[in-house]
Short mmCIF file of C-alpha atoms in Angstrom, two decimals:
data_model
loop_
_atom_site.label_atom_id
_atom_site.label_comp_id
_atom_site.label_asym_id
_atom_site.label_seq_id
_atom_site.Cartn_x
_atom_site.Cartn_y
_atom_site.Cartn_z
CA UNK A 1 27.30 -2.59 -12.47
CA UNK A 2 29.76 -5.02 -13.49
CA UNK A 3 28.44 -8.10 -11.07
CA UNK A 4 24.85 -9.04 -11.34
CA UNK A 5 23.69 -8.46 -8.05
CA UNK A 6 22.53 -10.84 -5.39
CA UNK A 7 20.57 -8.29 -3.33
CA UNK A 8 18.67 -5.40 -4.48
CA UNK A 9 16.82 -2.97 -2.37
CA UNK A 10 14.49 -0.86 -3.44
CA UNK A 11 13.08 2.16 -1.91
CA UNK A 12 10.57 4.77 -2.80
CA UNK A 13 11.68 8.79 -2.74
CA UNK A 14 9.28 11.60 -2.04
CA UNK A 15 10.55 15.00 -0.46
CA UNK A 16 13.43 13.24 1.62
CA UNK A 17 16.47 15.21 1.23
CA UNK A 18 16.66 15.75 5.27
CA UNK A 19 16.10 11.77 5.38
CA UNK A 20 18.83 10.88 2.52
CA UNK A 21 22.25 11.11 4.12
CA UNK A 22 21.10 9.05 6.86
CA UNK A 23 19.27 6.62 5.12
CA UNK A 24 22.04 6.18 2.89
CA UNK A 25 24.19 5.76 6.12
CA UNK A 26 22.50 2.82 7.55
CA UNK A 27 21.90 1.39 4.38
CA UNK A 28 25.44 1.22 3.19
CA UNK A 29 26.63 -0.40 6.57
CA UNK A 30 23.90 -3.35 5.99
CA UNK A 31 25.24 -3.86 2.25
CA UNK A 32 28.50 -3.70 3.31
CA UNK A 33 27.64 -6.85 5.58
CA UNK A 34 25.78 -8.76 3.46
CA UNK A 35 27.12 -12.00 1.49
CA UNK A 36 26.90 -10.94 -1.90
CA UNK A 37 26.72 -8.16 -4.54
CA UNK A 38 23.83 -5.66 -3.55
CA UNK A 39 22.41 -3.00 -5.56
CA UNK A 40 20.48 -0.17 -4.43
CA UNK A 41 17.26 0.84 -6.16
CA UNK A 42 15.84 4.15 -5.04
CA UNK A 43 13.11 5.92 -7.13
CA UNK A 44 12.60 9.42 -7.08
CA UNK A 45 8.53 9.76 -7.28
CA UNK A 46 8.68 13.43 -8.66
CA UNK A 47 9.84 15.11 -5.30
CA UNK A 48 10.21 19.10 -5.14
CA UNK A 49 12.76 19.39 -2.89
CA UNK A 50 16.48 18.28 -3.73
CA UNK A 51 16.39 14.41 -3.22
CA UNK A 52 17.14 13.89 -6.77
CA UNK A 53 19.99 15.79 -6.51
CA UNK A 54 21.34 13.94 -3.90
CA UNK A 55 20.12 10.65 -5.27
CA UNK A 56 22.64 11.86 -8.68
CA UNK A 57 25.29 12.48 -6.26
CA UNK A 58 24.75 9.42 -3.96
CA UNK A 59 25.08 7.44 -7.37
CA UNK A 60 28.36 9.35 -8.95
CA UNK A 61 29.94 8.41 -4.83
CA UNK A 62 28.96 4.07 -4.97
CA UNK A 63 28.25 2.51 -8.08
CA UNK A 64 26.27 0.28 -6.07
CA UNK A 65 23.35 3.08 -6.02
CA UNK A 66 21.38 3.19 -8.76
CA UNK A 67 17.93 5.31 -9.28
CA UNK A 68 15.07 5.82 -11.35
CA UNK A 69 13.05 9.55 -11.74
CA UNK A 70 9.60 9.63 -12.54
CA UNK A 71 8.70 12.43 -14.84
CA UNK A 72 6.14 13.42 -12.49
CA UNK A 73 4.79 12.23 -8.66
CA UNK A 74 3.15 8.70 -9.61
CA UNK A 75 2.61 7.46 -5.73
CA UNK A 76 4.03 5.15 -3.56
CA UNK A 77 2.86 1.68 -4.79
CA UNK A 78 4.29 2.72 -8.39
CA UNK A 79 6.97 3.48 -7.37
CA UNK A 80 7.49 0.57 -5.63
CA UNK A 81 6.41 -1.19 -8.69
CA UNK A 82 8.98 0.36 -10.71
CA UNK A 83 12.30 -0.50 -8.66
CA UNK A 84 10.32 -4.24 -8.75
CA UNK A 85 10.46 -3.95 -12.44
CA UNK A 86 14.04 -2.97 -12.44
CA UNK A 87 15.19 -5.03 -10.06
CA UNK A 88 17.56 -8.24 -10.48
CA UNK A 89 18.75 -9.87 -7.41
CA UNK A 90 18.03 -13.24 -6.09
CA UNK A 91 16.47 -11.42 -3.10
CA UNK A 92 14.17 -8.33 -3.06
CA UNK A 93 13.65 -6.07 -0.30
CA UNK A 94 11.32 -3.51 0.14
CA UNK A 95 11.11 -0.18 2.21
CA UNK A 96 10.20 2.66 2.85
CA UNK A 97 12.81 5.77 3.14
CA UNK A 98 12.22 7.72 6.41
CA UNK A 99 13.65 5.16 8.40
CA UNK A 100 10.56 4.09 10.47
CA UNK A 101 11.44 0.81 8.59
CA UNK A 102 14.86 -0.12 10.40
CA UNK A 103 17.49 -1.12 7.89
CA UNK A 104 19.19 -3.36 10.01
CA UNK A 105 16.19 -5.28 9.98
CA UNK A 106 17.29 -6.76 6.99
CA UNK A 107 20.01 -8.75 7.74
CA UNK A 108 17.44 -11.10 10.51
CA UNK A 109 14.80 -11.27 7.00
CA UNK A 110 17.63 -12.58 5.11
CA UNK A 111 18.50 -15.55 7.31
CA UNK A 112 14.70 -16.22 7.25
CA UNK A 113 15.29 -16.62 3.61
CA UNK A 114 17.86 -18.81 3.43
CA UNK A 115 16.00 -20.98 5.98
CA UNK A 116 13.31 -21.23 2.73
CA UNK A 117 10.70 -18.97 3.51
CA UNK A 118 10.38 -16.67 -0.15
CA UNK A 119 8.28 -14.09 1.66
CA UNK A 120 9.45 -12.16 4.78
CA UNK A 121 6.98 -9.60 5.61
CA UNK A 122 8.33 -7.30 8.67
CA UNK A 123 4.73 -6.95 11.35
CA UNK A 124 4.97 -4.04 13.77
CA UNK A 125 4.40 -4.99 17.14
CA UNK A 126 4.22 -0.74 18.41
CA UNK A 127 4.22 2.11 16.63
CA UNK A 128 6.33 4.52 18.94
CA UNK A 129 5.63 8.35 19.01
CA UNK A 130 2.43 7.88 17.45
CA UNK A 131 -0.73 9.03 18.69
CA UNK A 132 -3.81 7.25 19.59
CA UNK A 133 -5.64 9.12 16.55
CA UNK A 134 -3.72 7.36 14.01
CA UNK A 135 -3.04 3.91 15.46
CA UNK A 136 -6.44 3.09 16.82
CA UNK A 137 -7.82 3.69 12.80
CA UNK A 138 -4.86 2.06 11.67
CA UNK A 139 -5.66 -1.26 14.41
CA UNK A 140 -9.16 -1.06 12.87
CA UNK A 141 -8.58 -1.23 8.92
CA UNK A 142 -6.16 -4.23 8.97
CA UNK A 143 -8.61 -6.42 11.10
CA UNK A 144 -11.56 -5.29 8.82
CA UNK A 145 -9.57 -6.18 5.80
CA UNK A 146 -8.35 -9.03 7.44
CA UNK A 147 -12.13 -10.20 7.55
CA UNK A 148 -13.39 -8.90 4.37
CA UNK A 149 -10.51 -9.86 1.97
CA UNK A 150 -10.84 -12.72 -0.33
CA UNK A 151 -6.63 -13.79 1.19
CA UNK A 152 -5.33 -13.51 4.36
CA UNK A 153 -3.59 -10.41 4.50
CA UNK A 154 -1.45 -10.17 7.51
CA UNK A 155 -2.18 -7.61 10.63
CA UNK A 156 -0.07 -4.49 11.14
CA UNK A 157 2.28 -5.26 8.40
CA UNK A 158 2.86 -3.09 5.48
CA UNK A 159 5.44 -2.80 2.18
CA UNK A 160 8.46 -3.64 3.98
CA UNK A 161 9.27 -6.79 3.03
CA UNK A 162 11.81 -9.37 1.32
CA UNK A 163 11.07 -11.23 -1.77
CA UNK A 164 12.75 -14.08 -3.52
CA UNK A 165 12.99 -13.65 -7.27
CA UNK A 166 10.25 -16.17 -8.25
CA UNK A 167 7.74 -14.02 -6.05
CA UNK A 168 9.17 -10.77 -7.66
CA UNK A 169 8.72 -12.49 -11.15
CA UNK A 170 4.76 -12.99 -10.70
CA UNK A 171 4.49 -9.18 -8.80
CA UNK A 172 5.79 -7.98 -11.97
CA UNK A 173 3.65 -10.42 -14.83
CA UNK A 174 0.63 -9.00 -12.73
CA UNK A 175 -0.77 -6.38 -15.70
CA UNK A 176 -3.23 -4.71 -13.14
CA UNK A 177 -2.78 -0.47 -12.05
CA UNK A 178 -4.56 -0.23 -8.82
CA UNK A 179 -2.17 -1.88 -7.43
CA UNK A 180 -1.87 -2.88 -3.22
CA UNK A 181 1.37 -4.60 -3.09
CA UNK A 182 1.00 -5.94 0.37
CA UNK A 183 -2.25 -7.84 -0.70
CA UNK A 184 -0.98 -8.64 -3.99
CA UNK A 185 1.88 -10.49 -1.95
CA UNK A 186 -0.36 -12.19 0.13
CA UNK A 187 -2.84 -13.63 -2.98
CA UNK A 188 0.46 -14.97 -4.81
CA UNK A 189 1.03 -17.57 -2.16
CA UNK A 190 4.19 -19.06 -1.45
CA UNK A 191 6.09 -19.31 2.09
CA UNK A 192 6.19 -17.10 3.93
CA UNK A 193 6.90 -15.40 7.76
CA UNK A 194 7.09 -12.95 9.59
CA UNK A 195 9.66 -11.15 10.89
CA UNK A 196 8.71 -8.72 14.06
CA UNK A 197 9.79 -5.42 14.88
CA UNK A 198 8.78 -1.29 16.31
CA UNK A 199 8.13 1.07 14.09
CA UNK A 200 10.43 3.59 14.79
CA UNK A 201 9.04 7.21 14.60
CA UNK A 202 10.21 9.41 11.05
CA UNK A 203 13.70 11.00 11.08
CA UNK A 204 13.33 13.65 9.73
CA UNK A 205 11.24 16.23 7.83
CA UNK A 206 6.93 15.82 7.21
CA UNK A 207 4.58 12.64 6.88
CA UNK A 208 4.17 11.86 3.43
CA UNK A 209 1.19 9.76 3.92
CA UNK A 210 -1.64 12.44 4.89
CA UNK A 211 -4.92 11.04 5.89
CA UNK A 212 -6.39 11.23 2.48
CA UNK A 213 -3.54 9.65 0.77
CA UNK A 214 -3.46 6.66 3.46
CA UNK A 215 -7.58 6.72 3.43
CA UNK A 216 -7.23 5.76 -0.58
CA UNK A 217 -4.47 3.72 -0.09
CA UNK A 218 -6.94 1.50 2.16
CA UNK A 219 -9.81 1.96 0.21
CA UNK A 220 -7.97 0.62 -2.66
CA UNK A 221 -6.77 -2.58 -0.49
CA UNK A 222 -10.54 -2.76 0.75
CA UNK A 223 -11.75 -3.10 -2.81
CA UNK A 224 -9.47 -4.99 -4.69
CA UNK A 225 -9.41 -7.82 -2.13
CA UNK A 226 -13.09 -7.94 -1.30
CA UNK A 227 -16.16 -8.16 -2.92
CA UNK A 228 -17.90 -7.44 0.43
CA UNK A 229 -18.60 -4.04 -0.20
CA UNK A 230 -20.44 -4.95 -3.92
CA UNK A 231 -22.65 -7.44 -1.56
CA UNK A 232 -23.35 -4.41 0.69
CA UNK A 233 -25.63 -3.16 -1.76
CA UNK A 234 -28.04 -6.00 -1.47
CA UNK A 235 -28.05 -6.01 2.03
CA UNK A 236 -28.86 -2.31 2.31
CA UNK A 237 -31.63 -2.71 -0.53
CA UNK A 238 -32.99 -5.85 1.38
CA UNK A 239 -32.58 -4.13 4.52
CA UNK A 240 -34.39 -1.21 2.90
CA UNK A 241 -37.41 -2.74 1.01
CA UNK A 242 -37.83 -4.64 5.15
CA UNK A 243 -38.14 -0.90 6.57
CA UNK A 244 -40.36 -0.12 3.66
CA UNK A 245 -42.93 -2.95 4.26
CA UNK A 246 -42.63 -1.79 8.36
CA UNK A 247 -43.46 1.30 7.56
CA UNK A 248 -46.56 0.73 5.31
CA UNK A 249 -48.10 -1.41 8.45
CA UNK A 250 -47.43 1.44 10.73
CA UNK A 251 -48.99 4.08 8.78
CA UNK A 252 -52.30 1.63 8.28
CA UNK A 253 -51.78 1.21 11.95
CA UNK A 254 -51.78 4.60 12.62
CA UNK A 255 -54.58 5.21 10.17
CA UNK A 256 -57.00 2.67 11.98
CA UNK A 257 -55.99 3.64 15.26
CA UNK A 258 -54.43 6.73 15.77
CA UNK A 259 -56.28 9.35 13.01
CA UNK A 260 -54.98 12.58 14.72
CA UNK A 261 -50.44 11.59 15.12
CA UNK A 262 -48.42 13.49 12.57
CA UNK A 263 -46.51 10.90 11.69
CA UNK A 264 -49.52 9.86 9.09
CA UNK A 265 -48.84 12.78 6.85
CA UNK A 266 -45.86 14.47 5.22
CA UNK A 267 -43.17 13.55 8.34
CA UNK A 268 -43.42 9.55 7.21
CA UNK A 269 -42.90 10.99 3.78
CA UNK A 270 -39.82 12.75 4.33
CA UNK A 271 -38.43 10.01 6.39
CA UNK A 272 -38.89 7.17 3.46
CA UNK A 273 -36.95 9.46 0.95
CA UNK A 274 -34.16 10.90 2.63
CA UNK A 275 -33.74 6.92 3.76
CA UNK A 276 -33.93 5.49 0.29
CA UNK A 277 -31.72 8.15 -0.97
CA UNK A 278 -28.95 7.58 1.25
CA UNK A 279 -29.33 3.57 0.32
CA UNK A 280 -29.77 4.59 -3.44
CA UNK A 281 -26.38 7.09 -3.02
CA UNK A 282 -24.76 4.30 -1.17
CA UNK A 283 -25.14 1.83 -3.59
CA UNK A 284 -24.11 3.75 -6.23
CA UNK A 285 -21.09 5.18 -4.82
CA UNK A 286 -19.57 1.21 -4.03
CA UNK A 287 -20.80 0.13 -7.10
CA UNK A 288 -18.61 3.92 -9.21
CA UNK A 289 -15.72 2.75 -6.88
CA UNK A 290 -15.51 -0.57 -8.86
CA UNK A 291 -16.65 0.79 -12.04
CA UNK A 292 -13.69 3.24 -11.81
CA UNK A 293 -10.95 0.33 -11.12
CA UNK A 294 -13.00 -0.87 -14.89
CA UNK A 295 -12.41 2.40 -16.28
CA UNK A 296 -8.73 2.80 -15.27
CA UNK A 297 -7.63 -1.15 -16.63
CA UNK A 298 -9.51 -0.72 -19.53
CA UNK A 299 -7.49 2.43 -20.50
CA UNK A 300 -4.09 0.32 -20.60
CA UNK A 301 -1.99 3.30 -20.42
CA UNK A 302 1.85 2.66 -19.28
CA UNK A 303 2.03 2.64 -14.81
CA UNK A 304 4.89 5.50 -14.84
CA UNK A 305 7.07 7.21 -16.86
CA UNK A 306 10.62 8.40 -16.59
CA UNK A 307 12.92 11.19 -16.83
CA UNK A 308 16.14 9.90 -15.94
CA UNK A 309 17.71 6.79 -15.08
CA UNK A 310 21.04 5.86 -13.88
CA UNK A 311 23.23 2.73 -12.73
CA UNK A 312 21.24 0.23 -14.89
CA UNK A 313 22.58 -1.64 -17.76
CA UNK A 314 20.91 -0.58 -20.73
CA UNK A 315 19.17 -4.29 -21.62
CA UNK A 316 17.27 -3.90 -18.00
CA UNK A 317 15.32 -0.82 -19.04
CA UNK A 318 11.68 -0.96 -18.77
CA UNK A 319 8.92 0.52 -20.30
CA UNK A 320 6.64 1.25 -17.34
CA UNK A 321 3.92 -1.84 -18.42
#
């Protein structure tokens, strides 16, 4: 690219070819209105199907498209981490690429930045075509992690977003690999709004976010914003050695008073183990969960790795630290 670009956009890939004609469709008519240079930044997180085909093709048709291929799937938050890294406009936006994140969108979190916010986070006010099994769990985590975080995380908002380059600069000097982008942009401060909107349901093809993939995405918000769940284990042993002491009057109790109940014998018995083995189990589970973040930091191995890159000047490639 010739002009250093004043925009860049970056958007995660996984399995979209039926999504990628259309995305680039809407896409290109926002660039084409913006006020400056505009580069876009779309990472190919080891799909299967022929999106980096298209993505090669998409590049060779506007030199405005440039794109990054993992060498293997990576997830979501790396990738987005990766077209951060690459990145180099004055303004960063973030989304996603089955177009439940409107594109024209962008143009009203632009004029938010230029009115001096540096952090436009888009907040869903509905979520249309979506069933009552997925939002009401969905409504749930972001008030519970709303509550338990150590920052204020916003409600029913999620990686679609627009960054000024100063924010983009600390996201990318941040060394850690769990990483939660919407809460990391939340603890780094700044000004920011919000910018509302309906999620529009996916164009075309399968979810990418199962339930297990989305249930570790927000276990790994849950736990790298909140110690809450560390401090669980002492209310569950405290809780637990309570019961304990309860119990030991009640079997004197019964002892005194009440010879002949069964309750005196092996039943109690039973009851006290399976109870402190649940709060032992417990415990230990929160406590592997942190021990594990430990375990992968400690390891210091690179975030991605790539196969191919394309539309970058050679003194912007990265590394993948």
């Amino acid at each position: 690219m010739n002009d250093t670009p004043k925009y860049s956009l970056v958007i995660p890939i996984y399995n979209e070819e039926e999504n990628l004609a259309e995305l680039y469709r809407r896409i290109s008519a926002v660039m084409d209105r913006m006020d400056g240079p505009v580069e876009l930044i779309l990472i190919n997180d080891g799909s299967r199907d022929r999106s980096l085909e298209l993505l090669r093709k998409l590049h060779e048709q506007d030199s405005r498209v440039c794109y990054l291929s993992f060498a293997r799937n990576f997830g979501h938050q790396i990738a987005v981490t990766a077209g951060l890294n690459f990145s180099s406009g004055q303004v960063v936006v973030i989304m996603d690429g089955d177009l439940q994140d409107p594109p024209e969108l962008i143009i009203d979190m632009v004029e938010q930045w230029r009115q001096g916010y540096q952090v436009v986070y888009a907040q869903r006010t509905q979520r249309r075509q979506e069933g009552w099994f997925k939002r009401l769990p969905a409504y749930m985590y972001y008030r519970i992690l709303r509550n338990l975080a150590d920052v204020d995380i916003p409600i029913d908002t999620g990686d679609f977003c627009l960054m000024d380059r100063c924010v983009v600069d600390v996201l990318n000097a941040m060394p850690e690999r769990n990483r939660y982008i919407r809460g990391l942009r939340a603890w780094i401060g700044f000004k920011q709004t919000a910018v509302k909107f309906e999620r529009d349901p996916r164009f075309a093809g399968d979810v990418k976010y199962t339930f297990s993939k989305s249930f570790a995405l927000a276990m790994n918000g849950l736990v790298s914003f909140s110690k809450v769940p560390l401090q669980l284990s002492i209310y569950l042993g405290l809780f637990s050695a309570f019961v304990s002491v309860l119990m030991a009057f009640l079997v004197l109790y019964w002892r005194l008073f009440s010879a002949g109940s069964a309750l005196t014998g092996l039943t109690i018995v039973i009851m006290a183990v399976f109870f402190l083995g649940a709060v032992q189990l417990v415990s230990i589970g929160i406590l592997g969960q942190y021990i594990g973040r430990i375990y992968e930091e400690v390891k210091g191995r690179p975030l991605y790795t790539l196969a191919e890159v394309a539309g970058f000047d050679p003194f912007r490639q990265k590394d993948g630290k």
